[in-house]
JSON list of C-alpha atoms in Angstrom, two decimals:
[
{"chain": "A", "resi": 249, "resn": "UNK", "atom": "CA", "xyz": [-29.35, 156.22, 137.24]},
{"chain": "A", "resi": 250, "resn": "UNK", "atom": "CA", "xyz": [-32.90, 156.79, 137.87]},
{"chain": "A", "resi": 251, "resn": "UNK", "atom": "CA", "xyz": [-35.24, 153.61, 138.24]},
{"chain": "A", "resi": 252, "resn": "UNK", "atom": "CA", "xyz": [-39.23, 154.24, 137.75]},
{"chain": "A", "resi": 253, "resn": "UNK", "atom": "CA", "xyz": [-39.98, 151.22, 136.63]},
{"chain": "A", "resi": 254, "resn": "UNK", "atom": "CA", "xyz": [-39.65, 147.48, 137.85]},
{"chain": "A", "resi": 255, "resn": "UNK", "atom": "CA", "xyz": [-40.76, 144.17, 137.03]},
{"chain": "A", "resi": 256, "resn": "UNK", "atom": "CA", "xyz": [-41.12, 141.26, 139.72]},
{"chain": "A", "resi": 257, "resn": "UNK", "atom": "CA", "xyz": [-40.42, 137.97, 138.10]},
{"chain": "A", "resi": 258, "resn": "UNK", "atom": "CA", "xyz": [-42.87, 136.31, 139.52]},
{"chain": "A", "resi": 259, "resn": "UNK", "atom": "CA", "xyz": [-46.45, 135.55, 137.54]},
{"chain": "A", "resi": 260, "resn": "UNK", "atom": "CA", "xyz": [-48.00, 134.95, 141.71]},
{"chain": "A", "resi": 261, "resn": "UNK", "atom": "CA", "xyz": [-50.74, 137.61, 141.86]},
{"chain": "A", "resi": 262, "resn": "UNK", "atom": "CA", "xyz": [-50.44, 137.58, 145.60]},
{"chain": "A", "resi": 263, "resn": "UNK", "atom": "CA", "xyz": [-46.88, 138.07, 146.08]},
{"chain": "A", "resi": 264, "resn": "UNK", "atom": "CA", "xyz": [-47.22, 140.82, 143.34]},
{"chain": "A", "resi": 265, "resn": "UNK", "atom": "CA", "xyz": [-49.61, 142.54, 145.42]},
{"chain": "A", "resi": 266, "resn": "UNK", "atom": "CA", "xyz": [-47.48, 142.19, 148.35]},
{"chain": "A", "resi": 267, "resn": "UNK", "atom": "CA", "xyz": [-44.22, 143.84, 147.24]},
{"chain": "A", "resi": 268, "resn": "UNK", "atom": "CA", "xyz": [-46.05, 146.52, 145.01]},
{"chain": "A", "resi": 269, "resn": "UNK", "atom": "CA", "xyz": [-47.79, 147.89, 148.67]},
{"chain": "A", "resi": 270, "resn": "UNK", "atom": "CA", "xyz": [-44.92, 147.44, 150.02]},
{"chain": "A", "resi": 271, "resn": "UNK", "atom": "CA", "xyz": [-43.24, 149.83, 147.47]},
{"chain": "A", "resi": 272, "resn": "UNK", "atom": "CA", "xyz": [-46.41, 151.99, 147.32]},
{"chain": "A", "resi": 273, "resn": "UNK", "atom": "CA", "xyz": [-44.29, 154.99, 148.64]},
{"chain": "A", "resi": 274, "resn": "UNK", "atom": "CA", "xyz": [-41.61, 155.04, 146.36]},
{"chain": "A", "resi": 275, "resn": "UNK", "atom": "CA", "xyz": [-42.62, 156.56, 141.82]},
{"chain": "A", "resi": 276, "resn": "UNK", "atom": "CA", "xyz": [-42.10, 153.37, 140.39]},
{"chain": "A", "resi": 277, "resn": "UNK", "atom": "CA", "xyz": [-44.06, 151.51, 137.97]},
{"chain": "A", "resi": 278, "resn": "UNK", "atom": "CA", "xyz": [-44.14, 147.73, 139.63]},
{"chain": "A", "resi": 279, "resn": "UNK", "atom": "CA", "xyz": [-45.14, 144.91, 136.49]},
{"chain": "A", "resi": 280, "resn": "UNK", "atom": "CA", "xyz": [-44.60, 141.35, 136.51]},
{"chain": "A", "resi": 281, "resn": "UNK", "atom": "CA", "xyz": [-44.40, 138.51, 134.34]},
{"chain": "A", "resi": 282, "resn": "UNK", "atom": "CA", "xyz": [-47.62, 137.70, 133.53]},
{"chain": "A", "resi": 283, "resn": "UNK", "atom": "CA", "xyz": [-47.34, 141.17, 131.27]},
{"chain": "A", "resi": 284, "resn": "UNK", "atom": "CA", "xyz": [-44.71, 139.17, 129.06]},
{"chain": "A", "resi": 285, "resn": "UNK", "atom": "CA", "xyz": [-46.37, 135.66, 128.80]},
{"chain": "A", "resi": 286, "resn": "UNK", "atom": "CA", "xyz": [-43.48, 134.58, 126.54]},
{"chain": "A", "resi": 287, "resn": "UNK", "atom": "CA", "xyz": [-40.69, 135.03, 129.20]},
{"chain": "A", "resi": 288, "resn": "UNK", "atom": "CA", "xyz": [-39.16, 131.68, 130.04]},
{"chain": "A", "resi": 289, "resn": "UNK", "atom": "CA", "xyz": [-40.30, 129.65, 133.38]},
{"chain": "A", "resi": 290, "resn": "UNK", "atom": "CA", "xyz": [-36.90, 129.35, 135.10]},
{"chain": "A", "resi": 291, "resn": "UNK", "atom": "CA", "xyz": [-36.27, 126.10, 137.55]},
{"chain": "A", "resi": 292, "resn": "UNK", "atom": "CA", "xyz": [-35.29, 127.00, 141.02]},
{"chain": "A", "resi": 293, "resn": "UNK", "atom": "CA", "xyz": [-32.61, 124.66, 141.61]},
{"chain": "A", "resi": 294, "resn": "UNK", "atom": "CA", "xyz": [-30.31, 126.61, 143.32]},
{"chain": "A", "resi": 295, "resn": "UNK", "atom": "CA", "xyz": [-29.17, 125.38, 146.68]},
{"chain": "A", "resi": 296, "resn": "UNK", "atom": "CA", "xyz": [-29.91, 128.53, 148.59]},
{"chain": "A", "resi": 297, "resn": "UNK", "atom": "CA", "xyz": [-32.29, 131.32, 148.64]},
{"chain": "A", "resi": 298, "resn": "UNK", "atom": "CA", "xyz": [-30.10, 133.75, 147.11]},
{"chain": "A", "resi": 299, "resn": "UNK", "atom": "CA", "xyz": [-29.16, 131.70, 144.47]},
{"chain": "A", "resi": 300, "resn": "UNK", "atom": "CA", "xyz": [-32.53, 131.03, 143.44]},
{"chain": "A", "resi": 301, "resn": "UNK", "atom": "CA", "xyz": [-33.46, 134.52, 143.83]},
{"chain": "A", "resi": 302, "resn": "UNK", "atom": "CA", "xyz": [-30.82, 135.83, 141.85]},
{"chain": "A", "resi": 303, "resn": "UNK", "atom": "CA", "xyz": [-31.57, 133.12, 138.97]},
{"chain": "A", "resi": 304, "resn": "UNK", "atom": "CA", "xyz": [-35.16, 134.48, 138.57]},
{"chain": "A", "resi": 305, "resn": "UNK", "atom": "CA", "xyz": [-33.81, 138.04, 138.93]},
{"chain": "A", "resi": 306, "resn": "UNK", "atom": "CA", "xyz": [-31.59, 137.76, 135.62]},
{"chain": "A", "resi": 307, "resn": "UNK", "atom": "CA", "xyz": [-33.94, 135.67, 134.10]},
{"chain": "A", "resi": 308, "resn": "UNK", "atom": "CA", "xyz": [-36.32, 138.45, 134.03]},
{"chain": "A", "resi": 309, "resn": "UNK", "atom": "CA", "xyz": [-34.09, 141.14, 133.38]},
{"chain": "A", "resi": 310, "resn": "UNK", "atom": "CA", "xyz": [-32.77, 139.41, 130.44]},
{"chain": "A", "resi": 311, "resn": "UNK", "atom": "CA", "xyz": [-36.16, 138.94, 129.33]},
{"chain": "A", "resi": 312, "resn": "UNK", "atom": "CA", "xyz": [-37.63, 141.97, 129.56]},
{"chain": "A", "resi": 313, "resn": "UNK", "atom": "CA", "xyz": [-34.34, 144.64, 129.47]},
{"chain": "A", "resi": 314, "resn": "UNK", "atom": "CA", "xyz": [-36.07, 146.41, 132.58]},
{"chain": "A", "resi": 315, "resn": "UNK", "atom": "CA", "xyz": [-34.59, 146.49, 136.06]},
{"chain": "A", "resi": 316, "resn": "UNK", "atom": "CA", "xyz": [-35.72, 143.39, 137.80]},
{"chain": "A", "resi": 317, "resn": "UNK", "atom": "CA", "xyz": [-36.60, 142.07, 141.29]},
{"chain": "A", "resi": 318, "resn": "UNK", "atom": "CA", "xyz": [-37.22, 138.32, 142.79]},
{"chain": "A", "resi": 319, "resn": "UNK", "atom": "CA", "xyz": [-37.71, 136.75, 145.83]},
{"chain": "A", "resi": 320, "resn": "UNK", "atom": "CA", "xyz": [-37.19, 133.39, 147.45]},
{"chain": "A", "resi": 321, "resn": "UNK", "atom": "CA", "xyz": [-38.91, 132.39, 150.21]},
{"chain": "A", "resi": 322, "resn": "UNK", "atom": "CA", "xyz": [-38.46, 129.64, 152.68]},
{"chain": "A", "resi": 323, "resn": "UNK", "atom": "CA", "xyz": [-40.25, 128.27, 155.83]},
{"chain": "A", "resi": 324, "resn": "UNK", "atom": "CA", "xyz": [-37.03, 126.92, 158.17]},
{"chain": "A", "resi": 325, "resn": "UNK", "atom": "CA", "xyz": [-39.06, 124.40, 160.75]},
{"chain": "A", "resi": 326, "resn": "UNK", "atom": "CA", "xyz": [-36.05, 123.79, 163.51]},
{"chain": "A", "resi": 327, "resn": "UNK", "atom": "CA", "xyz": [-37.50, 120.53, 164.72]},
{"chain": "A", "resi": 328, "resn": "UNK", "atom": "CA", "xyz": [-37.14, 119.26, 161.19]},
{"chain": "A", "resi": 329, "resn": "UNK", "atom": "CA", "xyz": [-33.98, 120.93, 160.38]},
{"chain": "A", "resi": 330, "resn": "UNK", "atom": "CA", "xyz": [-34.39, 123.47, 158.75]},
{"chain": "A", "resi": 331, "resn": "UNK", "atom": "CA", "xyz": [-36.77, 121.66, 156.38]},
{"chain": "A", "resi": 332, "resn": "UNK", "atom": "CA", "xyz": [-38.35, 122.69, 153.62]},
{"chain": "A", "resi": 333, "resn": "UNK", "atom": "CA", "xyz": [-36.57, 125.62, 153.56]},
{"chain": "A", "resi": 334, "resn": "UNK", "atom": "CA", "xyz": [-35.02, 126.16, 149.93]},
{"chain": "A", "resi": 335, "resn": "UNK", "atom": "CA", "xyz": [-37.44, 123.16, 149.08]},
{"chain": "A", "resi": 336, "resn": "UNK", "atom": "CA", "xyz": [-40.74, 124.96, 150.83]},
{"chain": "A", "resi": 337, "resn": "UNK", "atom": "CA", "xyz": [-42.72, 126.05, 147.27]},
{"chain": "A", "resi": 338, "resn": "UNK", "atom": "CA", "xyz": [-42.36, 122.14, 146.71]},
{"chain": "A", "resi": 339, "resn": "UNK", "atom": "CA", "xyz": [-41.97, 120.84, 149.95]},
{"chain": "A", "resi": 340, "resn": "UNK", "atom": "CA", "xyz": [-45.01, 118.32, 149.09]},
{"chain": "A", "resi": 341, "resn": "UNK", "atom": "CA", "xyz": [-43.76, 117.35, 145.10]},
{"chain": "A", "resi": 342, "resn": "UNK", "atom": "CA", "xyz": [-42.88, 119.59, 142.49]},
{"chain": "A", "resi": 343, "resn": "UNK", "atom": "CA", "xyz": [-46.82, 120.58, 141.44]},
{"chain": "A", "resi": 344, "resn": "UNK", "atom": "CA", "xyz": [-47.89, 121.03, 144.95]},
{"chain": "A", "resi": 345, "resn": "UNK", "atom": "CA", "xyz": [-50.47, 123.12, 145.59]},
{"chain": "A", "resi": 346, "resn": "UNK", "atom": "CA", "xyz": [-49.99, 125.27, 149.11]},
{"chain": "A", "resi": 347, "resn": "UNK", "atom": "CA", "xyz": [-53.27, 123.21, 150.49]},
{"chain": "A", "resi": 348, "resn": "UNK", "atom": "CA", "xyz": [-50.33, 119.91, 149.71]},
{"chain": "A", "resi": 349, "resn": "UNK", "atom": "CA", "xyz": [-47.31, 121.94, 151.35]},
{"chain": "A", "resi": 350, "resn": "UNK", "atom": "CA", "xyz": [-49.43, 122.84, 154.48]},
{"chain": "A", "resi": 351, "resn": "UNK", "atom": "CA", "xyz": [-50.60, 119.29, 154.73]},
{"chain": "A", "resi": 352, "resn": "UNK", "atom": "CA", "xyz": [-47.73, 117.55, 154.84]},
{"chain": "A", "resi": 353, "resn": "UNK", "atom": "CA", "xyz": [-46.06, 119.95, 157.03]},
{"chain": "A", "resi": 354, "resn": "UNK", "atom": "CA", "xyz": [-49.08, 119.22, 159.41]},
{"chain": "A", "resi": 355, "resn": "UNK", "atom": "CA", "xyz": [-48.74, 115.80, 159.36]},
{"chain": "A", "resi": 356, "resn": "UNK", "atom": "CA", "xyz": [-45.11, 116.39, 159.83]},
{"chain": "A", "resi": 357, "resn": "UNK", "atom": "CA", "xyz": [-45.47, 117.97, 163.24]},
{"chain": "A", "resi": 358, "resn": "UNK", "atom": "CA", "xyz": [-48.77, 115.78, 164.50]},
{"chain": "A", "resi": 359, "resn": "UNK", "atom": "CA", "xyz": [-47.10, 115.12, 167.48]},
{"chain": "A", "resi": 360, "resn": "UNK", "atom": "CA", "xyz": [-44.81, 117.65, 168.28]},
{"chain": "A", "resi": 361, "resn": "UNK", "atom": "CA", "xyz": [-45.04, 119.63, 171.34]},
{"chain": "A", "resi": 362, "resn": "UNK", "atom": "CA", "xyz": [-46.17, 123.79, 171.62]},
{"chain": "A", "resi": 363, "resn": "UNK", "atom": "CA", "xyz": [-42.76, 124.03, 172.58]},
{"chain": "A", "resi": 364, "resn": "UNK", "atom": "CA", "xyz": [-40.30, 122.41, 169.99]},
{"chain": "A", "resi": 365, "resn": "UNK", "atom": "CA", "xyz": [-42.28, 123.63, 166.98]},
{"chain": "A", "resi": 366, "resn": "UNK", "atom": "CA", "xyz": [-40.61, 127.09, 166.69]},
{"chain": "A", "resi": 367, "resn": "UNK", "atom": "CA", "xyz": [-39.93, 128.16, 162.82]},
{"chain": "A", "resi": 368, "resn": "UNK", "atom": "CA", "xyz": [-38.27, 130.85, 161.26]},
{"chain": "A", "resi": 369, "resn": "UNK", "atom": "CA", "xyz": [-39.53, 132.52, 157.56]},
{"chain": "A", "resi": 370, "resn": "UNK", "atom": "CA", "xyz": [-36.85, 134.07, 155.82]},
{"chain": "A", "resi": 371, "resn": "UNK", "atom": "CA", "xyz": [-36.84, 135.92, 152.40]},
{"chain": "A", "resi": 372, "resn": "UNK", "atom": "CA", "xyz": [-34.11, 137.33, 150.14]},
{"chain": "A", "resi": 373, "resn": "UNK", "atom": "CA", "xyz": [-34.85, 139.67, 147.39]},
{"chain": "A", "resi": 374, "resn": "UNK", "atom": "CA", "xyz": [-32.76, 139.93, 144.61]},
{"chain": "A", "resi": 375, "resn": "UNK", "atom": "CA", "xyz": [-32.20, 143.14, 142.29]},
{"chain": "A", "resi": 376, "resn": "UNK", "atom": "CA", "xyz": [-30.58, 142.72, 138.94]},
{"chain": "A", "resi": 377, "resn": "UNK", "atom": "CA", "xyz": [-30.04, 146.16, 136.40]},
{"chain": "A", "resi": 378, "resn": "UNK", "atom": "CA", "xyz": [-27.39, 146.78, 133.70]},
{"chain": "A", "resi": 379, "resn": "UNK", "atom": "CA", "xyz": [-24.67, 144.16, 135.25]},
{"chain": "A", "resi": 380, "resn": "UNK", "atom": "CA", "xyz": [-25.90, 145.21, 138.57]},
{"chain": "A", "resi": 381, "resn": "UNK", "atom": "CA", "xyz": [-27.00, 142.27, 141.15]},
{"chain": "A", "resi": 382, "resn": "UNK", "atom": "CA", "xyz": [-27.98, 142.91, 144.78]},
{"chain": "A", "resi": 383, "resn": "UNK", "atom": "CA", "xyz": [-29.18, 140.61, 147.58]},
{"chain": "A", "resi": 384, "resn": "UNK", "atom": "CA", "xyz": [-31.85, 142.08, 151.32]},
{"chain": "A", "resi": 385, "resn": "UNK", "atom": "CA", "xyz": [-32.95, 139.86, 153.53]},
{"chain": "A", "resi": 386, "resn": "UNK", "atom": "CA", "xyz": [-35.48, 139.21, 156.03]},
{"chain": "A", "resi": 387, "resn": "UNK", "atom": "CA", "xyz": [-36.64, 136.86, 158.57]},
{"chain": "A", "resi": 388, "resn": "UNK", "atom": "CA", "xyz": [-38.84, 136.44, 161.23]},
{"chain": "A", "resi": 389, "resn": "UNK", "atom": "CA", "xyz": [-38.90, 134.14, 164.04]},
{"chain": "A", "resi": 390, "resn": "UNK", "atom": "CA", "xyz": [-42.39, 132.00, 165.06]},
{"chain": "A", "resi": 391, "resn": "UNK", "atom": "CA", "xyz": [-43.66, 128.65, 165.54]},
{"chain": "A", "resi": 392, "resn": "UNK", "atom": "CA", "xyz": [-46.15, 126.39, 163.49]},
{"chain": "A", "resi": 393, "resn": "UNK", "atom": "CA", "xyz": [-49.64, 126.05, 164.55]},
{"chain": "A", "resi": 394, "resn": "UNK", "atom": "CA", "xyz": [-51.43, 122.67, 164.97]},
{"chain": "A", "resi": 395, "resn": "UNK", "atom": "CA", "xyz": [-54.40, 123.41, 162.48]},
{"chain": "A", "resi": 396, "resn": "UNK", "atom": "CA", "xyz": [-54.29, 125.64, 159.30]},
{"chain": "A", "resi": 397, "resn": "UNK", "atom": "CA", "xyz": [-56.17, 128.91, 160.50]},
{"chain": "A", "resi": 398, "resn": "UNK", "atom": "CA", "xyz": [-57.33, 132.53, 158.58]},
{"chain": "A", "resi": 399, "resn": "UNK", "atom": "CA", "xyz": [-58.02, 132.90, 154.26]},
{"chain": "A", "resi": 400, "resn": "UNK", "atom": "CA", "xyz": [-55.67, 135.55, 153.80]},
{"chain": "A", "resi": 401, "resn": "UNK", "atom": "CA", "xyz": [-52.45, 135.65, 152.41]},
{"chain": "A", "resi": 402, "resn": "UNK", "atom": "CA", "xyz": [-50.68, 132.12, 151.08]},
{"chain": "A", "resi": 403, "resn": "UNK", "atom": "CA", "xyz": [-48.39, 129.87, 151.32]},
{"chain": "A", "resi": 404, "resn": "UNK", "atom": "CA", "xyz": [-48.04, 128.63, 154.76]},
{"chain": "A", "resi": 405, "resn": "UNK", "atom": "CA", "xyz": [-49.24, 131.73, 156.06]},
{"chain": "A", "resi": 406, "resn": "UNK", "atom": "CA", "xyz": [-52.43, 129.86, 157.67]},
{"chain": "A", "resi": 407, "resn": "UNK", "atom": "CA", "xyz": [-50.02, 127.67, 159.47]},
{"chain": "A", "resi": 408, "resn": "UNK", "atom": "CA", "xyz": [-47.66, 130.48, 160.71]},
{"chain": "A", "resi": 409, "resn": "UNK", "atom": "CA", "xyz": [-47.38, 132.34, 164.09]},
{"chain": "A", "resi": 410, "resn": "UNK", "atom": "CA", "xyz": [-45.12, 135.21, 164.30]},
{"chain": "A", "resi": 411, "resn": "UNK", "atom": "CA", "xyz": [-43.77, 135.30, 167.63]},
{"chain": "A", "resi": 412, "resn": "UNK", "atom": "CA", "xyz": [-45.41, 137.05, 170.35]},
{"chain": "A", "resi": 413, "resn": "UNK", "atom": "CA", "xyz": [-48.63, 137.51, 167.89]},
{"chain": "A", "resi": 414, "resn": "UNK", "atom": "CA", "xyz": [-51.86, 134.99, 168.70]},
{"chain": "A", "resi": 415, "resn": "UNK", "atom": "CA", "xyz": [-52.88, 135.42, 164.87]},
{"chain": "A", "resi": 416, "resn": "UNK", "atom": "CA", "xyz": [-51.39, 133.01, 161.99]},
{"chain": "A", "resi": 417, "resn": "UNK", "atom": "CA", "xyz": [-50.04, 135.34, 158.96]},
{"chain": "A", "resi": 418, "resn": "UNK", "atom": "CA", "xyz": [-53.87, 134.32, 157.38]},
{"chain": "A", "resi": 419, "resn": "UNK", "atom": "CA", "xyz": [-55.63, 135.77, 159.99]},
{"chain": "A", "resi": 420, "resn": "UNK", "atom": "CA", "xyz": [-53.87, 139.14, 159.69]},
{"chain": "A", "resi": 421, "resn": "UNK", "atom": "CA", "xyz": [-55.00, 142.46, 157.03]},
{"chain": "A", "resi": 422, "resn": "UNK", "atom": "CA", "xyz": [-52.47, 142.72, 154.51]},
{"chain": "A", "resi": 423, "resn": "UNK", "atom": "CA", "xyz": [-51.63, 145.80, 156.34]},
{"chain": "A", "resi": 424, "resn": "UNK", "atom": "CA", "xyz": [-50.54, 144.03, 159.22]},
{"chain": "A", "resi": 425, "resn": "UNK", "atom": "CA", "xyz": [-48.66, 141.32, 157.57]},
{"chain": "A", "resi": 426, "resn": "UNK", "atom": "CA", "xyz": [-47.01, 143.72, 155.55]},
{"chain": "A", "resi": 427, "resn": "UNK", "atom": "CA", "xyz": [-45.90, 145.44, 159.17]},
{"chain": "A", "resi": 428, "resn": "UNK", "atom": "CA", "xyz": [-43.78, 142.95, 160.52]},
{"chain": "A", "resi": 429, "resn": "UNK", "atom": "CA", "xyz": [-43.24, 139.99, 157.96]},
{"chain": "A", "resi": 430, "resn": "UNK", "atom": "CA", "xyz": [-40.27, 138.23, 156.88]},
{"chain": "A", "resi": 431, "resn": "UNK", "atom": "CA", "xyz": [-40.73, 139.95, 152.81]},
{"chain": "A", "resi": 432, "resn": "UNK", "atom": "CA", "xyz": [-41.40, 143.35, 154.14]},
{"chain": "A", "resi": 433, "resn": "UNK", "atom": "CA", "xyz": [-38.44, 143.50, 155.50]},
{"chain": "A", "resi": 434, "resn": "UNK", "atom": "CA", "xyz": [-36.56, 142.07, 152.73]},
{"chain": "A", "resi": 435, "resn": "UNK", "atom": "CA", "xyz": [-38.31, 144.90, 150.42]},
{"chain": "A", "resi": 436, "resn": "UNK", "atom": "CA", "xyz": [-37.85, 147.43, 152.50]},
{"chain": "A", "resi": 437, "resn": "UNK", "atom": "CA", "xyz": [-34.17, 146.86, 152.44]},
{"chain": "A", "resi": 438, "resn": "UNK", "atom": "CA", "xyz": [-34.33, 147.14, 148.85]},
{"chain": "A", "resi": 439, "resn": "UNK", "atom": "CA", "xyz": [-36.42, 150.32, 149.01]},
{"chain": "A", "resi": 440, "resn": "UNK", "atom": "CA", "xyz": [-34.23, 152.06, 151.33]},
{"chain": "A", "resi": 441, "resn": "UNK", "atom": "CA", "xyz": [-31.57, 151.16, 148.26]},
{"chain": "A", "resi": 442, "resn": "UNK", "atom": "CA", "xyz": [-33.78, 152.21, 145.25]},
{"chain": "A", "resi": 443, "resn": "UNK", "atom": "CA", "xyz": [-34.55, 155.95, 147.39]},
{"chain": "A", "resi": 444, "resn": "UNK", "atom": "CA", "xyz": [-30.51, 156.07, 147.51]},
{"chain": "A", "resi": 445, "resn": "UNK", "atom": "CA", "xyz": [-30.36, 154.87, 143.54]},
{"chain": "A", "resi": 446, "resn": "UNK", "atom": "CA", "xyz": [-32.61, 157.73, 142.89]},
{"chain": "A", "resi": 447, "resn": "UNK", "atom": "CA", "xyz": [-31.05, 160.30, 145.05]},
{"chain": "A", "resi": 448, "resn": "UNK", "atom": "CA", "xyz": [-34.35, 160.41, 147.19]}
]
């Protein structure tokens, strides 16, 4: 089985961008969804990152017949438990904007001390092909910042440290997001598979 082509079912320019650098290396053909405007929006209601992933995965697959990767993302604040977590894309109401999630998150931690505000972003990928479903993950410990800092990247990424680092995720090149964050390593876990998949 030889896999040159992929579509991320996701219609987020950004995180398209993200994965298809991060899969630069490797003779596949990355699309996504907003190349098949009629495939179905699918609700993430799934009560765990994989699940959701997976959900999206098959969605698109089914959709389009071509091998298909998704990714879930959550932002796991320890001083709120774990929160948002699965619920981080609408951590601030279902049509939140990430200005809305970063906000309230904010506002969340106002008085929380430099030293309980430690967070962890973790990511699973899901790969679905011809009855085929895989799960990668990746995380990366850090800590929330007390003011939204840096235009690059999204999400909460102007809110998150990664530990050790003095930059948020915003402040950071793409390059050196791309380095050491919590999706790279998800996709790269998934690349390592695709090189084996194609006998690389």
């Amino acid at each position: 089985m030889i896999i040159d082509s992929l579509v991320i079912a996701t219609r987020n320019r950004h995180k398209t961008r993200e994965i298809a650098a991060l899969l630069a290396h490797l003779p596949v053909r990355v699309r996504d969804l907003s190349e098949f405007p009629d495939a179905p929006e699918v609700e993430e209601d799934g009560e765990t990152l994989e699940a959701n992933a997976l959900k999206k995965a098959r969605s698109a697959h089914a959709h389009t017949g071509l091998p298909a990767l998704a990714d879930d993302t959550g932002l796991e604040v320890f001083y709120l438990l774990g929160a948002p977590g699965v619920y981080s894309a609408r951590y601030a109401g279902e049509q939140a904007t990430y200005d809305d999630n970063n906000r309230k998150l904010l506002d969340a931690m106002k008085q929380v001390p430099a030293r309980k505000r430690d967070a962890r972003f973790r990511c699973v990928v899901a790969f679905v092909y011809k009855g085929e479903a895989r799960t990668f993950e990746g995380a990366i410990d850090g800590h929330i910042g007390i003011e939204r800092r840096g235009t690059n990247g999204f999400g909460y990424d102007p809110v998150f440290y990664p530990a050790g680092d003095t930059l948020s995720y915003a402040e950071m090149s793409d390059a050196e997001k791309n380095a050491i964050s919590h999706r790279a390593r998800a996709v790269s876990a998934f690349a390592r598979y695709l090189e084996d998949v194609n006998g690389k």
